[in-house]
């Protein structure tokens, strides 16, 4: 297998140039009926992080053209082929039949009624499911209706929710554009949870909304200290300018301490993670933020400079980043904190004191990329296949910090452990909200927060949640770009029989 072509991989605003493989000696045509399957296999064969560990992704697959075609024919549904090729350790790669939905989700746009909700088992060992409202998206259909943080949903359109397995549940009740949430009151007796319908029924309709990931940005006075608080719910590059503006306000107000609330943040663009890390600090511009590790095909081709991503002092627009120059930051986390959120924590750890408040994070230390059926694998390619809209978001790299640490697949553990209590969720951004209060207490040097009443804490055994039902879910993604004059992977791609 010869290394001939030059590919440019952009992560944030930095350029990675790397040679790529093509199968010169194994080039052959496949029938157009298999064009999607061919795209899936060849994309994963080149980019997938675990390519070398998946038998059916071996390069030798192309040595036998008839056998390769027969293999693809065994998967009439491209999604089944994609899932067949995934490594057992892969929890996050995804394929979509319509790349418009993927792109919208990455930019924070989705069909939503505006209720961000997490669905959990009512009690351990039970199949009965309830949902608790975490927040309402401003400007959504739910905004202004009689539903708010802490409300309990026990049924949809009068049908109680249950979950026995991925194939035996009725969460498809959440799929229609319109439905009614049936609400209940929650009580806890001796650690056993129970619900009582309260007669509140909320009619909701989904519309396409681009959610601003900055839900709250405010300051709180704690003695002589000025604490900046920002609740940031997804790493969306389109909102980097607004994020920078919030940090500019913190600068202007003389913020001395900062609380980043990532409790419901499932991740997003690596570039935005680097920028928010640079906004928190500022004194490490040009130093290593994170290092990418790829599969054995790509990794040996990279120089040190190409592997590394650095703290920066500018946005992609060229605007200067508003940095606070802090040596300590507080980060609120839960089991819903994932991907780029964890990257920020892990990447800042070698440089400043990161105090994690809440519960253990998801544990996602891999990044993915959007692959499209074009010679350059990108959407903007003039030769993007017009015959279908399939696209993939496979995991292609693992990220480690400047100390070489990346082993947090079980999650990052808090320094101050405090769980959200469904009987006392509090108001987000209010200094009495339990998790924020714990951070503020530590900032005030008043010691750790008082122990919670164990009879009130609801162990949250999650089933799913609003953001996880989106295509991008808890994923961390990087951008792929190809130079204008680069024919990159032409010979690695499908030749369609007319």
XYZ file of C-alpha atoms in Angstrom, residues 268-455:
188
model
C -19.292 19.459 20.687
C -16.458 21.070 18.770
C -12.884 20.626 19.995
C -12.085 24.087 18.650
C -14.604 25.646 21.046
C -13.165 23.629 23.940
C -9.713 25.052 23.218
C -11.117 28.571 23.112
C -13.010 28.350 26.378
C -9.887 26.887 28.017
C -7.971 29.881 26.678
C -10.641 32.264 28.000
C -10.322 30.797 31.478
C -6.552 31.221 31.423
C -4.703 33.344 28.853
C -1.252 32.948 30.349
C -0.516 29.733 28.423
C -0.956 30.951 24.839
C 1.061 28.731 22.495
C 1.445 25.901 25.031
C 0.028 22.420 24.496
C -3.690 22.084 25.181
C -4.294 18.585 23.841
C -2.659 15.908 21.711
C -4.471 13.738 19.158
C -3.781 10.031 18.795
C -4.947 8.369 15.559
C -4.889 4.846 14.156
C -1.692 3.186 12.970
C -2.232 4.350 9.383
C -2.366 8.048 10.154
C -0.386 8.476 13.380
C 3.084 7.623 11.999
C 2.694 10.291 9.329
C 2.210 13.181 11.755
C 4.907 15.513 13.026
C 4.830 16.727 16.617
C 3.432 20.019 15.411
C 0.670 18.272 13.507
C -0.419 16.182 16.465
C -0.674 19.009 18.950
C -3.299 21.656 19.636
C -2.371 24.762 21.566
C -3.928 27.381 23.785
C -4.851 30.320 21.564
C -5.450 34.038 21.932
C -7.831 34.514 18.989
C -11.163 33.276 17.680
C -11.496 31.875 14.174
C -12.618 35.360 13.141
C -9.273 36.782 14.268
C -10.862 38.605 17.209
C -8.833 38.637 20.415
C -9.941 36.230 23.110
C -11.049 37.758 26.405
C -8.992 35.854 28.966
C -9.311 35.934 32.749
C -5.799 34.700 33.560
C -7.063 32.436 36.335
C -4.979 29.885 38.213
C -8.065 28.083 39.538
C -11.466 27.234 38.103
C -14.539 25.411 39.404
C -16.403 23.052 37.065
C -19.849 21.613 37.844
C -20.369 18.119 36.403
C -22.842 15.241 36.372
C -23.149 11.973 34.502
C -24.412 14.044 31.552
C -21.108 15.914 31.289
C -19.200 14.432 28.365
C -16.768 14.753 25.532
C -15.521 18.324 24.961
C -16.571 19.213 28.524
C -14.265 16.510 29.845
C -11.580 17.649 27.420
C -11.576 21.119 28.994
C -11.211 19.658 32.494
C -8.480 17.215 31.494
C -6.540 19.727 29.404
C -6.560 22.438 32.086
C -5.514 20.053 34.876
C -1.743 20.192 34.172
C -1.774 24.002 34.241
C -4.213 25.242 36.873
C -6.213 23.995 39.838
C -9.462 22.523 38.518
C -12.009 21.898 41.278
C -14.711 19.559 40.016
C -18.039 19.817 41.832
C -20.931 17.372 41.410
C -20.759 13.767 40.249
C -18.638 11.645 37.895
C -18.695 12.526 34.203
C -19.604 10.248 31.268
C -16.077 9.227 30.274
C -15.640 10.041 26.587
C -12.077 10.704 25.498
C -12.398 10.188 21.745
C -13.146 12.657 18.965
C -15.115 12.043 15.798
C -15.327 13.626 12.377
C -18.091 14.003 9.796
C -17.327 11.892 6.731
C -19.234 12.402 3.489
C -19.215 10.418 0.237
C -16.765 12.565 -1.704
C -13.107 12.193 -2.738
C -12.012 14.417 0.137
C -14.592 12.983 2.581
C -15.903 16.532 3.073
C -19.294 18.096 2.426
C -17.928 21.046 0.433
C -16.281 18.836 -2.188
C -17.579 19.573 -5.716
C -17.660 15.810 -6.292
C -19.937 15.047 -3.340
C -22.027 12.070 -4.420
C -25.474 13.448 -5.369
C -27.141 10.033 -5.267
C -27.611 9.844 -1.490
C -27.281 11.801 1.759
C -25.664 9.213 4.014
C -22.875 10.466 6.285
C -20.852 9.039 9.174
C -19.569 10.423 12.438
C -16.995 7.784 13.473
C -14.500 8.068 16.298
C -11.108 8.713 14.731
C -8.817 9.876 17.533
C -8.167 9.810 21.261
C -7.209 12.987 23.071
C -4.657 13.293 25.855
C -3.504 16.288 27.864
C -0.004 17.769 28.051
C 0.880 15.298 30.808
C -0.036 12.398 28.519
C -3.209 11.440 30.415
C -6.257 10.224 28.496
C -7.474 7.268 30.566
C -10.846 8.501 31.775
C -13.255 6.170 30.022
C -14.901 5.598 33.419
C -15.381 9.332 33.836
C -13.672 12.128 35.743
C -14.387 12.033 39.465
C -15.375 15.163 41.422
C -13.297 16.797 44.125
C -16.470 17.907 45.896
C -19.064 15.180 45.474
C -22.672 16.290 45.567
C -25.517 14.789 43.553
C -28.505 16.572 42.127
C -31.498 15.950 44.387
C -34.788 15.629 42.516
C -36.654 16.872 45.559
C -34.484 19.986 45.696
C -33.069 20.802 42.269
C -33.046 24.515 42.970
C -33.017 27.330 40.431
C -30.140 27.271 37.950
C -27.812 30.223 38.473
C -29.192 30.995 41.926
C -26.502 30.963 44.590
C -28.652 28.629 46.714
C -28.855 25.955 43.997
C -27.092 23.022 45.726
C -24.234 22.348 43.279
C -23.454 26.011 42.711
C -23.771 26.629 46.448
C -21.142 23.925 47.065
C -18.749 25.666 44.685
C -19.405 29.085 46.229
C -18.892 27.689 49.730
C -15.493 26.415 48.708
C -14.617 29.713 47.060
C -15.562 31.481 50.278
C -13.245 29.089 52.144
C -16.186 28.131 54.300
C -15.511 24.404 53.912
C -17.379 21.763 52.023
C -21.171 21.822 51.835
C -23.198 20.058 54.504
C -24.062 16.447 53.866
C -27.326 15.871 52.074
C -30.194 13.934 53.611
C -29.736 10.449 52.080
C -33.482 9.852 52.200
